[in-house]
Coordinates of C-alpha atoms and ligand atoms in Angstrom, one line a residue:
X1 CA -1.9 63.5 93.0
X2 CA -0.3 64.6 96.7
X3 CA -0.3 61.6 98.9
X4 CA -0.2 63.5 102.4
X5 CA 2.1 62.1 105.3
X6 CA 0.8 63.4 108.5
X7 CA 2.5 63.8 111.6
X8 CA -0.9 63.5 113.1
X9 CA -1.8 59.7 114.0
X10 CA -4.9 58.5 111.6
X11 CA -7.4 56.5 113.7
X12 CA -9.0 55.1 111.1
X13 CA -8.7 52.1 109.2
X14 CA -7.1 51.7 106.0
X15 CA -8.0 49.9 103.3
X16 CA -8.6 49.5 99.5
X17 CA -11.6 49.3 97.1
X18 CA -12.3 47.9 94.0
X19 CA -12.7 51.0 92.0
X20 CA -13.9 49.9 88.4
X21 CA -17.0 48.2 90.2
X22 CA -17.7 50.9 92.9
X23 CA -17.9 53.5 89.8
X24 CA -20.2 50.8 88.3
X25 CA -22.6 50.0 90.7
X26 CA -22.8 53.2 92.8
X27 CA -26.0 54.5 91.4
X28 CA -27.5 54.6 94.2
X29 CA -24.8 56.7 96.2
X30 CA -25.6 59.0 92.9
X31 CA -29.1 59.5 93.6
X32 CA -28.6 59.7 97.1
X33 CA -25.5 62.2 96.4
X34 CA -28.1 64.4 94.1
X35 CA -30.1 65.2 96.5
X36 CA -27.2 67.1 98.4
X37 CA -26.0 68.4 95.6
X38 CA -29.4 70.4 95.4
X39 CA -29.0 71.3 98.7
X40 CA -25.9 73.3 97.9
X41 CA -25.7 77.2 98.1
X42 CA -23.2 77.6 95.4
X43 CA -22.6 81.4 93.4
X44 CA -20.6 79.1 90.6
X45 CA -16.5 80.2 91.8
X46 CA -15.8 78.4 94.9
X47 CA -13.4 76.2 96.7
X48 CA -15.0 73.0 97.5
X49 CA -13.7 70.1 99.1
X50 CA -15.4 66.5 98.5
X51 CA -14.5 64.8 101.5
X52 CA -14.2 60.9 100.7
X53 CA -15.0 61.5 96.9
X54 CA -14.6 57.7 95.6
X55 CA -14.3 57.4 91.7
X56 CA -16.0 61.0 91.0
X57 CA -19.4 60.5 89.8
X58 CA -20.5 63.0 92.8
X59 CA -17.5 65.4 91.9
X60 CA -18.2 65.2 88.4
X61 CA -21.7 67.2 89.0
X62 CA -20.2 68.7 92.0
X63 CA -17.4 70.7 89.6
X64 CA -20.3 71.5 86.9
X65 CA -21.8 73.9 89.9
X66 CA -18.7 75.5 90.2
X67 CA -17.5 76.7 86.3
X68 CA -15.4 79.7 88.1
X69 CA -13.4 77.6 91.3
X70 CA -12.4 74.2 92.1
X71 CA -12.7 70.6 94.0
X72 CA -10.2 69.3 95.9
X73 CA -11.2 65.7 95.6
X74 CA -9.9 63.9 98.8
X75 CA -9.9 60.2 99.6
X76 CA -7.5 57.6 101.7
X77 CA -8.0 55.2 98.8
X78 CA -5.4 54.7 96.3
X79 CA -7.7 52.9 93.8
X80 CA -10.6 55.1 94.0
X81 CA -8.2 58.4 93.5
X82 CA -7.0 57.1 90.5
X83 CA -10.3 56.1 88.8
X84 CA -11.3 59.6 90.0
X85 CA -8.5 61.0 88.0
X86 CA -9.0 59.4 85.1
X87 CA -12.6 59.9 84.7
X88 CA -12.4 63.8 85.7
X89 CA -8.7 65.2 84.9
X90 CA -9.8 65.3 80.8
X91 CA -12.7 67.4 81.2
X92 CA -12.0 69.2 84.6
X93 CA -8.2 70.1 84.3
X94 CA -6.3 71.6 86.9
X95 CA -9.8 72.9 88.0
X96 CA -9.6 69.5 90.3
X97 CA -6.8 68.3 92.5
X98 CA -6.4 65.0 94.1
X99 CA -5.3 64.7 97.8
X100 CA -5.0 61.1 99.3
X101 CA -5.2 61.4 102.9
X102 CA -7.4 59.8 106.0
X103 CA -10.2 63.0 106.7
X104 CA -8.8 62.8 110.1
X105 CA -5.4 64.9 108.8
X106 CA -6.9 66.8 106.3
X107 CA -4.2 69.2 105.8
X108 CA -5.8 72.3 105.6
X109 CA -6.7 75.7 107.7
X110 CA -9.1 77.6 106.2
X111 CA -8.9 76.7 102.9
X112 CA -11.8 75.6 101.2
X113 CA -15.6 77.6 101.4
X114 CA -17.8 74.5 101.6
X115 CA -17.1 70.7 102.1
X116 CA -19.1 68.3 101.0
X117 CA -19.2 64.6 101.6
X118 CA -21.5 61.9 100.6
X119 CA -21.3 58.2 102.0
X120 CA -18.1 58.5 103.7
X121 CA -18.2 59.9 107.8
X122 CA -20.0 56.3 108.7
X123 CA -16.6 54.8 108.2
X124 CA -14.9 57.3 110.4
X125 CA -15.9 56.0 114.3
X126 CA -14.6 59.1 115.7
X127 CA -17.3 61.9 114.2
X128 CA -16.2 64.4 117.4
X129 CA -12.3 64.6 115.9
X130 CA -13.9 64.4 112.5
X131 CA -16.1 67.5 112.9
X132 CA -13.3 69.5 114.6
X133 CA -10.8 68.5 111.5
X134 CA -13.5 69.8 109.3
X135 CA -14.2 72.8 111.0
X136 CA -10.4 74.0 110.4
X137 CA -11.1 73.7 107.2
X138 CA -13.2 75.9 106.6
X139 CA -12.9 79.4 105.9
X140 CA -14.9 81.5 108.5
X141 CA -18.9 81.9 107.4
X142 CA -18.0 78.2 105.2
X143 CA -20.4 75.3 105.3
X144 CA -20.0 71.3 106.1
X145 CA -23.2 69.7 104.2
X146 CA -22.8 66.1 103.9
X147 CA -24.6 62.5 104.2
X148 CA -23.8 59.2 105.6
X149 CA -25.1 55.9 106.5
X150 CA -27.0 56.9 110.2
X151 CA -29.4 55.7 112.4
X152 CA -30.6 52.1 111.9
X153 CA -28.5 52.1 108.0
X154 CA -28.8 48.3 106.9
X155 CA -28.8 47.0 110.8
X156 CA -30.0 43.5 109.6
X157 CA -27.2 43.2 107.5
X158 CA -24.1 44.4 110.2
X159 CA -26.1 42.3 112.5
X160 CA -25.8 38.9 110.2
X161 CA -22.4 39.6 108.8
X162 CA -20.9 40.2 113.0
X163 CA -23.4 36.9 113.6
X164 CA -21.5 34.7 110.9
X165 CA -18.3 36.3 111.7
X166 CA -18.7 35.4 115.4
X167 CA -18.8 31.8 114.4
X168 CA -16.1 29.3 113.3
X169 CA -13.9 29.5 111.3
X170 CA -13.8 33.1 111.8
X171 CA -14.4 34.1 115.0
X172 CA -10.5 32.7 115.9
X173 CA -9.3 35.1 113.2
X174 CA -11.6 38.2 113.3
X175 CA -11.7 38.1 116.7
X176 CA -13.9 40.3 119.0
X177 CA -15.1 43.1 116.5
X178 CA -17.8 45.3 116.0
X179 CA -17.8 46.0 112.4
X180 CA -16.3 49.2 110.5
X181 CA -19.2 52.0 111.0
X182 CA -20.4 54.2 112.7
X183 CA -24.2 54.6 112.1
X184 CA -24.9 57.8 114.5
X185 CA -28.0 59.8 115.2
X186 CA -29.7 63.1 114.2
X187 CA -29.8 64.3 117.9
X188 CA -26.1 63.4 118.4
X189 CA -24.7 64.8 115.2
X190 CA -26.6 68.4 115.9
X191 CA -24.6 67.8 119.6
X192 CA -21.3 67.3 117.9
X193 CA -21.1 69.8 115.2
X194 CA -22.4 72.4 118.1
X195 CA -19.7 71.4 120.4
X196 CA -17.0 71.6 117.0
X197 CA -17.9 75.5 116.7
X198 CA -20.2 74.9 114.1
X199 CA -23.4 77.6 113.9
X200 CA -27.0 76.6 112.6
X201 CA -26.1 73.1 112.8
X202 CA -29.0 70.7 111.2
X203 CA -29.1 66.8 111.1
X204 CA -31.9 64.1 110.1
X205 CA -32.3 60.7 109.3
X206 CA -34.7 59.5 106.5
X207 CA -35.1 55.9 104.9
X208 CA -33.6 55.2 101.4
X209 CA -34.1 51.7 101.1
X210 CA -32.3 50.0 97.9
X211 CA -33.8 46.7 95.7
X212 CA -31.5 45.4 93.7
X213 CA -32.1 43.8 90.5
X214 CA -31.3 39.9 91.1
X215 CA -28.2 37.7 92.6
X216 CA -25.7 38.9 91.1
X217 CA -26.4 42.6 91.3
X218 CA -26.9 42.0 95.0
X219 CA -23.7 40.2 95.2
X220 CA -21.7 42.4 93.9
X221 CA -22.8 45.4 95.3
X222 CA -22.2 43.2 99.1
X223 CA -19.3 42.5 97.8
X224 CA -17.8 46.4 96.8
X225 CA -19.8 48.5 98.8
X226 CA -20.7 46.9 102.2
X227 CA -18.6 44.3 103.0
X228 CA -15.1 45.1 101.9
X229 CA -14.0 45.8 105.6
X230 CA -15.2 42.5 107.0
X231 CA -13.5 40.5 103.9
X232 CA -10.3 42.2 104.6
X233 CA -10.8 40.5 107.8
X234 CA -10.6 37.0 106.2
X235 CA -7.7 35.9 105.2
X236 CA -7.9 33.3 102.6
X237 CA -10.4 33.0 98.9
X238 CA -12.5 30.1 100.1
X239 CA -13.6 31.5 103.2
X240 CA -14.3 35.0 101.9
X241 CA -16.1 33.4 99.2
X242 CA -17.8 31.1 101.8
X243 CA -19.1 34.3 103.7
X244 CA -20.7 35.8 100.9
X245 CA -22.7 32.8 99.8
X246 CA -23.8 32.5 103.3
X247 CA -25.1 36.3 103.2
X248 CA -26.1 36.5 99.9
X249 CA -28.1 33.0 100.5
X250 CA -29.6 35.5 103.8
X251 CA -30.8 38.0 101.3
X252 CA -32.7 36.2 98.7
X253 CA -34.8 35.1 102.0
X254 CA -35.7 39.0 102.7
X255 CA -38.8 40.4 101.8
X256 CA -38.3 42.0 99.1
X257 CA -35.3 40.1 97.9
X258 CA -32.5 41.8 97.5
X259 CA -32.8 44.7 99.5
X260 CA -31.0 47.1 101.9
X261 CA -32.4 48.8 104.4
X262 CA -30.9 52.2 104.1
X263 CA -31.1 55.2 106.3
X264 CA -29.0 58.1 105.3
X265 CA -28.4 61.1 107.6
X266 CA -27.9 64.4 106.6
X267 CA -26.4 67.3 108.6
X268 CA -25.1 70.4 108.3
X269 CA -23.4 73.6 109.5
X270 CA -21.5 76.5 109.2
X271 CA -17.9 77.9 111.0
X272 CA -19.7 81.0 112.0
X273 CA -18.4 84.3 110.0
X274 CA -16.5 86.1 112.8
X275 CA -15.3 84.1 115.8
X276 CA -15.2 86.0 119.0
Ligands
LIG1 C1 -18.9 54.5 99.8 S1 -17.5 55.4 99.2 C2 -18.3 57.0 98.8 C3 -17.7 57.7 97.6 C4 -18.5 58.9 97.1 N1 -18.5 60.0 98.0 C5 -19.9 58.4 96.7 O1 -20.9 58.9 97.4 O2 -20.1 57.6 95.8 C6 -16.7 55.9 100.7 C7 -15.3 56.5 100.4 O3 -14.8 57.0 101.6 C8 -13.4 56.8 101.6 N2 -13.0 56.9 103.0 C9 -13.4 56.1 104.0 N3 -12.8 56.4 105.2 C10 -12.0 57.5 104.9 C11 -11.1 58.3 105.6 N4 -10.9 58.1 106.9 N5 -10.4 59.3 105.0 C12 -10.6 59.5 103.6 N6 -11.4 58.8 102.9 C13 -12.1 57.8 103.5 C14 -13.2 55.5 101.0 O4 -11.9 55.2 100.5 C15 -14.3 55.5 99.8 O5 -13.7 56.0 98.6

């Protein structure tokens, strides 16, 4: 695995997951990621980059479109790479490579023919730098087709976890902060990936709410997938604990239980053929 020092600053934030439980509760990033997947216009032999590719399950399906080229499987996350790599290196071979780097200094220029990303640009706040990056990519006439959280994704749950957070006893360690995402709209994203070069540039947002099964499902997946950023923000067991009681207590109340109140947007584009 390359682990990519950049002379570029990252502006993002940095931080680990817990991979063995992302890979097992992520089914609903699967189904979600599917439906991209069918969106893809793949021959079968090209370069693809999965920006933000978490323990694989995406690449896995993403690298069994593509039986003549290759993934480049890219993620800041230590944990998540390595899970990747074990899960895809035995089957996939040297038809995958592993790049650990922030999206921000993707160190490529014209390199790959499509990248694809599923559940990953909401946690980069800066989509203007994030499209550009992207762009440079891409070999000319290549496409960006991705999803991420957009639009009103799981507002009643940022807006209880930043309401908690705002109270003692951690307001006087998070202190004034707006949470980790970066929920934008379709109208906005079309904007930006115009304004990055991009040609025929498409975006929506459309509702994938998510029931879990009970408690501890719901917990969990809190726990892994949504909240990881604001625990890092508490130092100390009890209170982290404390905080997810509190929020899990929050959404056995919800009608249905258990729920998340999804919104995923899709967008793409392509780095038109010949540039002027
Ligand atoms: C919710 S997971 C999505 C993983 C996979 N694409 C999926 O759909 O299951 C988000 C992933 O994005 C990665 N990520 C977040 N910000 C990143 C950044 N700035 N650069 C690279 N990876 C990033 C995280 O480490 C994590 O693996």
């Amino acid at each position: 695995m390359t682990n990519v020092e950049s002379d570029s600053p990252a502006t993002t934030e940095t931080r680990e997951w817990d991979a063995s439980s992302y890979h097992r509760v992520s089914n609903p990033h699967v189904d979600w990621g599917d439906a991209v997947l069918a969106r893809l216009p793949l021959r079968g032999d090209e370069m693809v980059i999965d920006a933000g590719c978490g323990t694989g399950r995406l690449t896995e399906r993403l690298l069994e479109r593509l039986p003549e080229g290759g993934v480049i499987a890219l993620d800041q996350s230590a944990n998540m790479l390595d899970q990747a790599r074990m899960f895809l290196s035995p089957r996939f071979g040297d038809r995958v490579r592993f790049i650990q780097c922030d999206l921000l200094a993707m160190p490529f220029e014209a390199e790959a023919d499509l990248v694809f990303s599923t559940a990953t640009f909401h946690w980069i706040t800066d989509h203007p730098a994030l499209f550009a990056r992207i762009y440079q990519t891409l070999n000319p006439g290549g496409w960006l087709i991705a999803q991420c959280g957009g639009g009103a994704n799981i507002a009643t749950i940022a807006n209880r976890a930043l309401a908690i957070l705002r109270r003692e006893p951690y307001a006087r360690v998070v202190g004034p902060w707006d949470g980790p995402w970066h929920f934008a709209g379709a109208r906005d994203t079309v904007a930006r990936l115009g304004s990055a070069g991009f040609m025929h540039a498409e975006a929506e947002v459309v509702h994938a709410p998510v029931t879990l099964d009970d408690e501890s499902a719901y917990r969990e997946f809190l726990t892994t997938v949504v909240l990881g950023a604001h625990l890092a923000r508490i130092p100390g067991t009890g209170p982290r604990v404390a905080f997810i009681d509190e929020m899990v207590a929050l959404g056995g109340g919800d009608d249905p239980a258990w729920t998340l109140d999804y919104w995923r947007l899709n967008m793409q584009g392509q780095r038109p053929p010949h540039e002027e």
